[in-house]
CSV table of C-alpha atoms and ligand atoms in Angstrom, one decimal:
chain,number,residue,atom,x,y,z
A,1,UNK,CA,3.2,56.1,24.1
A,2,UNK,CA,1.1,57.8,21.6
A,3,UNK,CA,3.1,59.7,19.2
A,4,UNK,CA,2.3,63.1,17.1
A,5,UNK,CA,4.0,63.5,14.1
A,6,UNK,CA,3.8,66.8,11.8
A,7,UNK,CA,5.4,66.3,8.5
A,8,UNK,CA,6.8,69.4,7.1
A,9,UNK,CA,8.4,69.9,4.0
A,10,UNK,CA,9.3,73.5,2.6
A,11,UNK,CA,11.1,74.0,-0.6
A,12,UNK,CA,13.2,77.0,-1.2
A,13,UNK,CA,13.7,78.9,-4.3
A,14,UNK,CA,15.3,76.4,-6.3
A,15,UNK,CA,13.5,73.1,-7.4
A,16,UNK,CA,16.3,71.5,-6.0
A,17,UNK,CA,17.0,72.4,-2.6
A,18,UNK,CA,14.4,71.3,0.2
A,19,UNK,CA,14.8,71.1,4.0
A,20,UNK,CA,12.4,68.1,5.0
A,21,UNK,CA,11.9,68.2,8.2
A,22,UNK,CA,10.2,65.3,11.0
A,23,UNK,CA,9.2,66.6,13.9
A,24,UNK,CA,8.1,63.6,16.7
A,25,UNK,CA,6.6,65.3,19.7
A,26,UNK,CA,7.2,62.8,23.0
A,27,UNK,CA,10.0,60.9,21.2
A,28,UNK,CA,13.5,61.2,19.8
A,29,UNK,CA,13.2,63.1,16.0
A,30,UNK,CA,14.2,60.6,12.9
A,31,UNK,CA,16.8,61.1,11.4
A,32,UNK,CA,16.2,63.6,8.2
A,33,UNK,CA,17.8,65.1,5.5
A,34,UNK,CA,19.4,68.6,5.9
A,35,UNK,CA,19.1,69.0,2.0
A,36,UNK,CA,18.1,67.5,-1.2
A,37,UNK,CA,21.6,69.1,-2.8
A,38,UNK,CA,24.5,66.3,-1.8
A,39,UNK,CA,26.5,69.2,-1.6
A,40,UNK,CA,24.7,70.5,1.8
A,41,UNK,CA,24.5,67.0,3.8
A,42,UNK,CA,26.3,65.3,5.8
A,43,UNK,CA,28.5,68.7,6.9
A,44,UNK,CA,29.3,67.7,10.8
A,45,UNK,CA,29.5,63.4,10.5
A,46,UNK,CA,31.4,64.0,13.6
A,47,UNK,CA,31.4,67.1,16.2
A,48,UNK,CA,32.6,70.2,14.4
A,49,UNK,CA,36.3,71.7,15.9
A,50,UNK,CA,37.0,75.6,15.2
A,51,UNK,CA,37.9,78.7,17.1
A,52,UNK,CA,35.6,81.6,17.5
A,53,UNK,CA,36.5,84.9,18.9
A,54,UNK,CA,33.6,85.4,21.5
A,55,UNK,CA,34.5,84.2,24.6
A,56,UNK,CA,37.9,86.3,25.3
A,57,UNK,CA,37.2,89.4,22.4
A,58,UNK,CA,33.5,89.7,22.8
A,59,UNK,CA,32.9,92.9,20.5
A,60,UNK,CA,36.5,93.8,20.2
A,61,UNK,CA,37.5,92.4,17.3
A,62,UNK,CA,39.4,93.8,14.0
A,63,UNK,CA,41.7,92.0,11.4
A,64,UNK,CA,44.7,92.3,12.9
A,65,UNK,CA,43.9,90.6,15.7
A,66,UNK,CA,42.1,88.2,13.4
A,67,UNK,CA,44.6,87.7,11.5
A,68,UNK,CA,47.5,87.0,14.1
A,69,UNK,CA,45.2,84.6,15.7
A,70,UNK,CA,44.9,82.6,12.2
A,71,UNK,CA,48.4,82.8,12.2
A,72,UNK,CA,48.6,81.4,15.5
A,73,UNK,CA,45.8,78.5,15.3
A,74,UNK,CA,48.5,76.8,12.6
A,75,UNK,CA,51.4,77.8,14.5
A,76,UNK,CA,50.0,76.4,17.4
A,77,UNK,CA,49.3,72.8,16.3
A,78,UNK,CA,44.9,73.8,16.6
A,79,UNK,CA,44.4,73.2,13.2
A,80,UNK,CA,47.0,69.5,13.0
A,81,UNK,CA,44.9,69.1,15.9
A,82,UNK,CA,41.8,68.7,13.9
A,83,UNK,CA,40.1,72.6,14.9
A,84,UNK,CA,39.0,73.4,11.5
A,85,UNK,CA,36.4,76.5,12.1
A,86,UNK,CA,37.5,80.0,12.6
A,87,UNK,CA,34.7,81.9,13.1
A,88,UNK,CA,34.3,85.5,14.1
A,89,UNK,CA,31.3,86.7,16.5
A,90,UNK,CA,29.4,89.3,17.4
A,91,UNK,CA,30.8,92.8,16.1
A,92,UNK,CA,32.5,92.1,13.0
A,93,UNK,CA,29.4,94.8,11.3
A,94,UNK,CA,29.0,98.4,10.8
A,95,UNK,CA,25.8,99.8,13.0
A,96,UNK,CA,23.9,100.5,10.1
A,97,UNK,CA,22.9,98.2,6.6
A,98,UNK,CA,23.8,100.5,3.3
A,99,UNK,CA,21.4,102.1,1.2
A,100,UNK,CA,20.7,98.5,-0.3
A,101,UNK,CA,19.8,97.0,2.9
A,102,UNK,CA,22.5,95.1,2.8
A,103,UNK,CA,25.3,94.1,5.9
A,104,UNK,CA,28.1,96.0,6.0
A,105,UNK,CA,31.4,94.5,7.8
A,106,UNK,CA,32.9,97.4,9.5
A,107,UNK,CA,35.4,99.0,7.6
A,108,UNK,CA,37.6,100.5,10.5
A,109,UNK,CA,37.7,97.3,12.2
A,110,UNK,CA,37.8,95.1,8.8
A,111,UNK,CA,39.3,97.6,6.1
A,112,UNK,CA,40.6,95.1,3.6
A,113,UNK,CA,36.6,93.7,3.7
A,114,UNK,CA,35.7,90.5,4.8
A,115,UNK,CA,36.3,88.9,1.2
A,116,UNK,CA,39.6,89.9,2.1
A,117,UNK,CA,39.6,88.1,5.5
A,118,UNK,CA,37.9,85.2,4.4
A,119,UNK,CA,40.7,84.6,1.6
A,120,UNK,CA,43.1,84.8,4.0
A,121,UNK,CA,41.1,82.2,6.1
A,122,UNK,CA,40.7,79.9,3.7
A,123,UNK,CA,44.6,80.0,2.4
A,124,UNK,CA,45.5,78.6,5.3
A,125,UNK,CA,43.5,75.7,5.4
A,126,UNK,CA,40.6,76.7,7.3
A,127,UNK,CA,37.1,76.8,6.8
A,128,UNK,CA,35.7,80.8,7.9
A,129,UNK,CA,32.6,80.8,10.4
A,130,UNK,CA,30.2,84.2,10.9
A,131,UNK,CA,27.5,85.3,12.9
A,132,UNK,CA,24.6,87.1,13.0
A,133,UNK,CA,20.8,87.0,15.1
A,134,UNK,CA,17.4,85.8,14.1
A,135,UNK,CA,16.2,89.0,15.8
A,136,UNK,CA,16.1,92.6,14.6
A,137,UNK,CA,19.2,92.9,16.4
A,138,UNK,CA,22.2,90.9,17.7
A,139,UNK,CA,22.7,90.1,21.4
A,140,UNK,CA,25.3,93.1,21.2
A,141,UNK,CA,23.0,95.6,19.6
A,142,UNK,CA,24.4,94.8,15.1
A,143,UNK,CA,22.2,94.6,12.7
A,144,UNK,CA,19.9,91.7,13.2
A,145,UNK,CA,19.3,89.2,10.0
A,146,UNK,CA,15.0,89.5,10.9
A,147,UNK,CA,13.4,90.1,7.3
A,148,UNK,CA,16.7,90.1,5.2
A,149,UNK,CA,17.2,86.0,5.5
A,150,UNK,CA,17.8,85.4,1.9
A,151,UNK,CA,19.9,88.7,0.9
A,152,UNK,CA,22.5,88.3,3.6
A,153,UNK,CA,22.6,84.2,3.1
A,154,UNK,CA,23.7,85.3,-0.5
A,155,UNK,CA,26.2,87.6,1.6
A,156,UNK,CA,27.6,85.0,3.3
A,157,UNK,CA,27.9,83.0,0.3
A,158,UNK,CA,29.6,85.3,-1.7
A,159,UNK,CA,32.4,85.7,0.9
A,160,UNK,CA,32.9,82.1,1.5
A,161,UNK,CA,31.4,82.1,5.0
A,162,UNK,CA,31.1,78.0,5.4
A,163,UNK,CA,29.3,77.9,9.0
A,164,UNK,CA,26.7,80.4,10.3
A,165,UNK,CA,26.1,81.0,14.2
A,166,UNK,CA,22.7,82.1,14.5
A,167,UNK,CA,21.2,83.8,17.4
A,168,UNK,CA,17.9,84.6,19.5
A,169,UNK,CA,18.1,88.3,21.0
A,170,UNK,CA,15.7,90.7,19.7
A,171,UNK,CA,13.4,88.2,18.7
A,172,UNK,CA,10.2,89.0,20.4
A,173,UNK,CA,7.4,86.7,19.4
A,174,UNK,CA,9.5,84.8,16.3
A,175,UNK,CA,8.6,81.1,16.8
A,176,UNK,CA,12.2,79.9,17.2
A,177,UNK,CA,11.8,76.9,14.9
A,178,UNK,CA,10.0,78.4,11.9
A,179,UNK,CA,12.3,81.6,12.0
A,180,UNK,CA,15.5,78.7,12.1
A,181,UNK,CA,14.2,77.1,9.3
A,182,UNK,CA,13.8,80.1,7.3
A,183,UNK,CA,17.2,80.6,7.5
A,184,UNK,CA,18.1,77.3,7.1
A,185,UNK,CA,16.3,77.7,3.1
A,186,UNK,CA,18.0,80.6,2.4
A,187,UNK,CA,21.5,79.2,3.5
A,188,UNK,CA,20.5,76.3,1.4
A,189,UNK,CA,19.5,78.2,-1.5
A,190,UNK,CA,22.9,79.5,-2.2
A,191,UNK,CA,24.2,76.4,-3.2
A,192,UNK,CA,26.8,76.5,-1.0
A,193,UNK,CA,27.6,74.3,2.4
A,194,UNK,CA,27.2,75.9,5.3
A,195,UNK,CA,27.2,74.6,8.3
A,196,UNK,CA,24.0,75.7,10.7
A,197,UNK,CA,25.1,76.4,14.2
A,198,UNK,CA,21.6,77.3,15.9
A,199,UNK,CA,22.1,79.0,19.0
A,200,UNK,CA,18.4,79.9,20.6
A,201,UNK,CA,20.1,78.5,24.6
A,202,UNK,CA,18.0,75.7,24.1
A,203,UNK,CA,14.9,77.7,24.9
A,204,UNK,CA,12.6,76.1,22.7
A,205,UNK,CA,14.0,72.6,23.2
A,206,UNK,CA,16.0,72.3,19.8
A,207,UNK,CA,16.6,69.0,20.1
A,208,UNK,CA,13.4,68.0,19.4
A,209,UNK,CA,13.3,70.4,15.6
A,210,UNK,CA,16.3,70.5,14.9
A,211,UNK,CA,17.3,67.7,13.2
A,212,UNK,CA,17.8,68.2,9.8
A,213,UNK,CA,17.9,72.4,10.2
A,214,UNK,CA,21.0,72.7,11.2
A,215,UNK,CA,23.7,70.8,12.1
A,216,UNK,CA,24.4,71.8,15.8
A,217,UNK,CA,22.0,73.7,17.9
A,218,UNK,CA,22.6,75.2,21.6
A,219,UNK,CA,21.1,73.2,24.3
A,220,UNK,CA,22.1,75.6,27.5
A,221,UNK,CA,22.8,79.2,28.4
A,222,UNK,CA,26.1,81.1,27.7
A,223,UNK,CA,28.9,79.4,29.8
A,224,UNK,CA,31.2,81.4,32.3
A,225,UNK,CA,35.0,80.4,32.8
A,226,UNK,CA,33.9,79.2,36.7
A,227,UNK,CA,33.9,75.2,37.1
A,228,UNK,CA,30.7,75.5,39.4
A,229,UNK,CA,29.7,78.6,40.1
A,230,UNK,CA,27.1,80.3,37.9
A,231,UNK,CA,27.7,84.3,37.1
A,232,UNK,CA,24.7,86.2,37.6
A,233,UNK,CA,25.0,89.7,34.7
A,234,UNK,CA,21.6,90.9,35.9
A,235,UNK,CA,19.3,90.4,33.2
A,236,UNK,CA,20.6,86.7,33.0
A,237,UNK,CA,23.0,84.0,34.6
A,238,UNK,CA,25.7,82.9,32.6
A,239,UNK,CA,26.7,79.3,33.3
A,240,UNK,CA,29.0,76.8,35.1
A,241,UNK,CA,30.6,74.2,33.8
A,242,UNK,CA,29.0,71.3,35.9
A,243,UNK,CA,25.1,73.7,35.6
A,244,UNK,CA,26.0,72.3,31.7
A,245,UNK,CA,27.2,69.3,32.7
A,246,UNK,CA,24.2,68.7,34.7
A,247,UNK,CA,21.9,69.5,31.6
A,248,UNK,CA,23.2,67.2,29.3
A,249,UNK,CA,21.7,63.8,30.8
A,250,UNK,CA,18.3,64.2,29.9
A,251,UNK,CA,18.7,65.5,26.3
A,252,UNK,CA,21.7,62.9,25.4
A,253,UNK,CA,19.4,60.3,23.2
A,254,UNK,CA,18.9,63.1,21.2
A,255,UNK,CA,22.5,63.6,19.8
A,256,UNK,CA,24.0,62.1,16.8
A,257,UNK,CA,25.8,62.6,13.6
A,258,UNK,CA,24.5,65.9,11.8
A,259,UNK,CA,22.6,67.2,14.8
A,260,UNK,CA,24.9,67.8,17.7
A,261,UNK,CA,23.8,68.7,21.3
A,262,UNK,CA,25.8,72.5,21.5
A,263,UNK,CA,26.7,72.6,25.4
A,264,UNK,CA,28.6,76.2,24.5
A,265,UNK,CA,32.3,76.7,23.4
A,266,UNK,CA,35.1,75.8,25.1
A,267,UNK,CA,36.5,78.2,28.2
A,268,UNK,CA,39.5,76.1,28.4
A,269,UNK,CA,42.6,78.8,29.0
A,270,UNK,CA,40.3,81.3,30.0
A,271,UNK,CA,41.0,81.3,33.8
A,272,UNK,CA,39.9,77.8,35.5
A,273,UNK,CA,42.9,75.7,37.1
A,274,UNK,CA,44.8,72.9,34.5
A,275,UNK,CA,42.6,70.2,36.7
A,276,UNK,CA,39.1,72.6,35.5
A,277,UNK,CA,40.2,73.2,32.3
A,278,UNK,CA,41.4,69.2,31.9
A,279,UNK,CA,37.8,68.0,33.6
A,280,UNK,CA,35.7,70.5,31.2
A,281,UNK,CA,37.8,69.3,28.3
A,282,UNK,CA,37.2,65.9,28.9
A,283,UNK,CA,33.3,66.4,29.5
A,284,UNK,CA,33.0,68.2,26.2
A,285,UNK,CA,34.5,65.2,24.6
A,286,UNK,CA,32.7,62.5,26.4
A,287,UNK,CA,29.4,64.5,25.3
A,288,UNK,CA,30.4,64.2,22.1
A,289,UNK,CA,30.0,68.1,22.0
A,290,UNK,CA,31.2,70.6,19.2
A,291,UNK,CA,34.3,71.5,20.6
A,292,UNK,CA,34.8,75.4,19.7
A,293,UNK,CA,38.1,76.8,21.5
A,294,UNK,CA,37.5,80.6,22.5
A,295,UNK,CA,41.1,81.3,24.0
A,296,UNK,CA,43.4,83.9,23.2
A,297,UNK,CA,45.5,81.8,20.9
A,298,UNK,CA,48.3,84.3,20.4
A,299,UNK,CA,49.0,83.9,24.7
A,300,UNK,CA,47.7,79.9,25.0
A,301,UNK,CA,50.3,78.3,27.8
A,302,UNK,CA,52.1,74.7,27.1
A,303,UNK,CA,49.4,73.3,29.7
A,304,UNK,CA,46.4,74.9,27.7
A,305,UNK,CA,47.7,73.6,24.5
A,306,UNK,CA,48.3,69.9,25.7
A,307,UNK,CA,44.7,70.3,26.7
A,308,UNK,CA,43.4,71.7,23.6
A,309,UNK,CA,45.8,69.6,21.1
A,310,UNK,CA,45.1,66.2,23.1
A,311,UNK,CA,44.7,63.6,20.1
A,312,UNK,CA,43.8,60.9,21.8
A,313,UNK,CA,41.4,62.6,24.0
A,314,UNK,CA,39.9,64.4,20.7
A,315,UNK,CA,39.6,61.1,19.3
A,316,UNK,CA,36.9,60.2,21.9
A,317,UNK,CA,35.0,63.1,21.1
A,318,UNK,CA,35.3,62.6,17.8
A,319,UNK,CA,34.4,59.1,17.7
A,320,UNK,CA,31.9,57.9,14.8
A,321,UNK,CA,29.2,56.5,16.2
A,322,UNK,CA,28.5,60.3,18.1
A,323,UNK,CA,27.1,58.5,20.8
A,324,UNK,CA,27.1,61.4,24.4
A,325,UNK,CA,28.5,59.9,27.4
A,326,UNK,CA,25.6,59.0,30.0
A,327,UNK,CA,25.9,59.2,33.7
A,328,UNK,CA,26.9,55.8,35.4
A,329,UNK,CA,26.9,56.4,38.9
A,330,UNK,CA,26.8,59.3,41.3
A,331,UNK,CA,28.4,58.9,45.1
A,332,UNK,CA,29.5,62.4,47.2
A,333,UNK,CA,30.5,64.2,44.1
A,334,UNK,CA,32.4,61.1,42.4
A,335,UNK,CA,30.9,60.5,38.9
A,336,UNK,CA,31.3,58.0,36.5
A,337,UNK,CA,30.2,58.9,33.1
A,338,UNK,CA,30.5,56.5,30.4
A,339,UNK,CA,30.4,56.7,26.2
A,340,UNK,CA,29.9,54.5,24.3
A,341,UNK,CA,32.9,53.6,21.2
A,342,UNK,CA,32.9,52.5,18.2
A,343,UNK,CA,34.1,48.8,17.3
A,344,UNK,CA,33.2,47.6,20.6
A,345,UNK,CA,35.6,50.4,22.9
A,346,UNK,CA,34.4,52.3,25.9
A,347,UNK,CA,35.3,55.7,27.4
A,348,UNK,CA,35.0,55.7,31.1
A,349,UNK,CA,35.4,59.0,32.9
A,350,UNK,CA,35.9,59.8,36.7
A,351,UNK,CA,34.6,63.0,37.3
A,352,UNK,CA,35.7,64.6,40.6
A,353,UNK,CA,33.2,67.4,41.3
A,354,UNK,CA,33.8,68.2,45.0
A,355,UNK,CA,36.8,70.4,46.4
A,356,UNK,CA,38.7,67.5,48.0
A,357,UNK,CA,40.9,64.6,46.5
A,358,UNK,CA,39.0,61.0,45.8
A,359,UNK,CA,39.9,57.4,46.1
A,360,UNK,CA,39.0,55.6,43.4
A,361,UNK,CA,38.0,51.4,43.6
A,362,UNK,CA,36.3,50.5,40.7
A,363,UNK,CA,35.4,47.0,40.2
A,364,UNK,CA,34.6,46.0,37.2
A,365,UNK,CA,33.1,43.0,37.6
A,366,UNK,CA,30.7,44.3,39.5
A,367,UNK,CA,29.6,46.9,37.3
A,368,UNK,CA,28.6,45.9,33.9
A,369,UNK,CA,28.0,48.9,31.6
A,370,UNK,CA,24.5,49.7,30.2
A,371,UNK,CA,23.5,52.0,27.4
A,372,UNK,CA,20.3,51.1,27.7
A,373,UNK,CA,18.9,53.7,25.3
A,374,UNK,CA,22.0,53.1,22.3
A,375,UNK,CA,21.3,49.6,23.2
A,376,UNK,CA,25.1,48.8,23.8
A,377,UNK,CA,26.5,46.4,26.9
A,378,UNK,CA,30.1,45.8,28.6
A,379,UNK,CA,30.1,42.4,30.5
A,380,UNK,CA,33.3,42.3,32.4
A,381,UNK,CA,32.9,38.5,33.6
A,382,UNK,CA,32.3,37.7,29.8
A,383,UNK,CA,34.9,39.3,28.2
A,384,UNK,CA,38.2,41.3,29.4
A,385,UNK,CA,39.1,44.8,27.7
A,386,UNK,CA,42.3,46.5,28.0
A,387,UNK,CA,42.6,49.9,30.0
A,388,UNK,CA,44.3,52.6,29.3
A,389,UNK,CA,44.6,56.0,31.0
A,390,UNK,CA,44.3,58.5,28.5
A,391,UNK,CA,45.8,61.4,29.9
A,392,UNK,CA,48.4,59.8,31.7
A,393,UNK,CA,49.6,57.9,28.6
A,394,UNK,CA,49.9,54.7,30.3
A,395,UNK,CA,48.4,51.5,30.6
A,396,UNK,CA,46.1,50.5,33.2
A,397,UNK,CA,45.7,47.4,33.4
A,398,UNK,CA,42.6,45.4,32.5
A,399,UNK,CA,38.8,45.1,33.6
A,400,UNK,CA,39.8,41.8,35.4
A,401,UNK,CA,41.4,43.6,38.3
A,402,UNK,CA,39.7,46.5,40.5
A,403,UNK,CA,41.3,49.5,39.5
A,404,UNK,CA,41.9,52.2,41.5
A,405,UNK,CA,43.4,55.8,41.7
A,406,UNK,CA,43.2,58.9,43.6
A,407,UNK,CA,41.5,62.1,41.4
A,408,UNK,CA,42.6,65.9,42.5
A,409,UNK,CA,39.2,67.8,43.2
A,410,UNK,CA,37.9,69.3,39.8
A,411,UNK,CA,39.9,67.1,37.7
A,412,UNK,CA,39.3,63.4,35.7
A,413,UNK,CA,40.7,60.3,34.9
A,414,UNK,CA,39.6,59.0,31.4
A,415,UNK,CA,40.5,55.7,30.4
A,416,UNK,CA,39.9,53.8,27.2
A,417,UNK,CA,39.0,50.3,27.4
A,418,UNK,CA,39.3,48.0,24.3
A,419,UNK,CA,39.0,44.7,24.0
A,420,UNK,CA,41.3,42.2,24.3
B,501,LIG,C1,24.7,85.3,22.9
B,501,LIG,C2,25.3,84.0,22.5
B,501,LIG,C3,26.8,84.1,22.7
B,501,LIG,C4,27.4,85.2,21.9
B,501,LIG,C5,26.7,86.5,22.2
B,501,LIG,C6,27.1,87.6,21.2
B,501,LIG,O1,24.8,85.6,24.2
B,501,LIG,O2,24.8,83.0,23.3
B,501,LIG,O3,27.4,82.9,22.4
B,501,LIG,O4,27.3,84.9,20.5
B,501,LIG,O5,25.3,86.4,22.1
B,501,LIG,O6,26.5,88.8,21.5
């Protein structure tokens, strides 16, 4: 196939600091450089982890809240877990910039300042995450970042931010990946690493720019805490868990260390059933996908946190060959999905998408696995791995024997399969 490619290389204020960008129309982007400055690469080898306060707070955020939940994400076991992000949404800003132009955090809801906040962040071991809209205006009606790129990156800098989410309301005719990469040279012209989380819904097909602008980009729609039934708000539909799921497939070859396919953040305690939350979990890992908590910390249930603070289930997620889980097989709303591991390992997961329980019989023999895009094979008559049922803690046998179960509707089994 006949492929275009547009070289583009912009260099920001400093000598230094350049974003080079590859764009391939019709195949998978190369691999580029998200800086000249060693400082700025290589900021998400694996999926990033973190909290952010959106899905549960929306707008109604302040630092006390903010503060308990930092106290609560170490309490907890989040950050031991490996979460390292904690980064506040939309409404942390006044309505208005000041007489400089410049962003204002609000001071009723923020009244130490958010030097102040970020300090307190960062003394406990975190790493502090804001947000703010390519548009005139954020998605909740804040001062939008449209003209003022450069002054409010120096913002962020100056209070520590380390990752910016960056958003796509207001935007009316902004090309979505010149106005990212704008951003993206001011970020980098600060000096300081910040991690780029691009969140245009996956509108303009970031996977195929973004590559070297940011580190993870949005590839769907908001997500609602429902396992598979959309939300429609009107204007817009906000988004199942298996409507993601569904969306992944085709866009998989393009995630990878440093550019991560962004599904949306985590609803996990937010409503679904243990099974949901468990099956949603697992997807996000086997997709290799950012994993961003947004539960109310300060109330998260035993069952939420052993979802959440699962290391061995975080370990497949955060496995560092980044390779997403493809689609194996597809029978009356049994899936097998399967990721590839590194050193030779396999994830396997058995999705159960329908409302009643399934039987299992999995032969392995029979079904050889096939990444045929990765370029990575399982033959089960030529060599015997180990299974191990991740959730369940237990050995499962091996790939020499058929192995079966029975999956609750809406939940998984995940095993682990090493070789012998
Ligand atoms: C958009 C984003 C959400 C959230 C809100 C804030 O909808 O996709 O993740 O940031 O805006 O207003």
């Amino acid at each position: 196939m006949k492929s275009i490619y547009n070289h583009i290389t912009l260099t920001g204020l400093i000598g230094l600091l350049s974003i080079n960008v590859v764009l391939a129309q019709n195949e998978a982007p190369v691999q580029t450089q998200r800086s000249a400055n060693a400082k700025i690469t290589n900021l998400a080898p694996t999926p990033p982890m973190g909290w952010n306060s959106w899905n549960t707070f929306q707008t109604r955020i302040d630092e006390k809240l903010l503060r308990d939940m930092v106290d609560t994400y170490v309490s907890s076991g989040m950050r031991d877990a490996g979460y390292k992000y904690f980064t506040l949404d939309d409404g942390w800003m006044s309505m208005d910039r000041d007489q400089n132009g410049q962003l204002v955090a609000d001071p009723k809801k923020f009244p130490s300042g958010m030097k102040a906040f970020a300090d307190y962040v960062h003394s406990k071991g975190l790493k502090f995450g804001i947000y703010n809209c390519a548009g005139d205006k954020t998605c909740a009606g804040y001062p939008g970042t449209r003209g003022h790129e450069y002054e409010d990156a120096r913002l962020y800098a100056s209070w520590g931010v380390d990752l910016l989410k960056y958003d796509w309301c207001n935007t009316d005719s902004l090309n979505a990946r010149e106005a990212y990469i704008t951003m993206a040279r001011a970020l980098q012209a600060t000096g300081r690493p910040i991690l780029f989380s691009l969140c245009e819904w996956g509108n303009h097909q970031p996977w195929l720019w973004a590559n070297g602008v940011g580190e993870i980009y949005r590839a769907t729609g908001d997500i609602t805490a429902n396992f598979d039934k959309d939300k429609h708000m009107g204007t817009w539909t906000a988004l199942s868990v298996l409507t993601i799921v569904d969306k992944q497939p085709a866009i998989r070859q393009y995630n990878g260390p440093n550019h991560w396919n962004d599904p949306d953040m985590l609803e996990v305690g937010n409503g679904m059933s243990f099974a949901e939350d468990k099956a949603h979990f697992t997807m996000w890992c086997m997709l290799s996908a950012p994993l961003v908590a947004g539960n109310d910390l300060r109330k998260m249930s035993a069952p939420t946190q052993s979802i959440l603070t699962n290391k061995d289930v975080i370990a497949i997620n955060q496995d560092a060959l980044g390779i997403a889980a493809y689609r194996n097989s597809s029978e009356n709303g049994l899936e097998t999905w399967v990721k590839p591991l590194s050193n030779g390992s396999w994830a396997v997961c058995f999705l159960n998408r329908s409302d009643n329980a399934q039987n299992v019989a999995y032969n392995w023999a029979k079904n050889p696995l096939n990444d045929s895009f990765f370029k990575r094979t399982a033959d089960f008559n030529a060599e015997v791995y180990r299974l191990r049922d991740v959730w369940g803690k237990t050995g499962a046998g091996t790939t020499k024997s058929v192995f079966t179960t029975a999956i609750p509707a809406h939940d998984v089994v995940l095993l682990l399969l090493k070789r012998r």
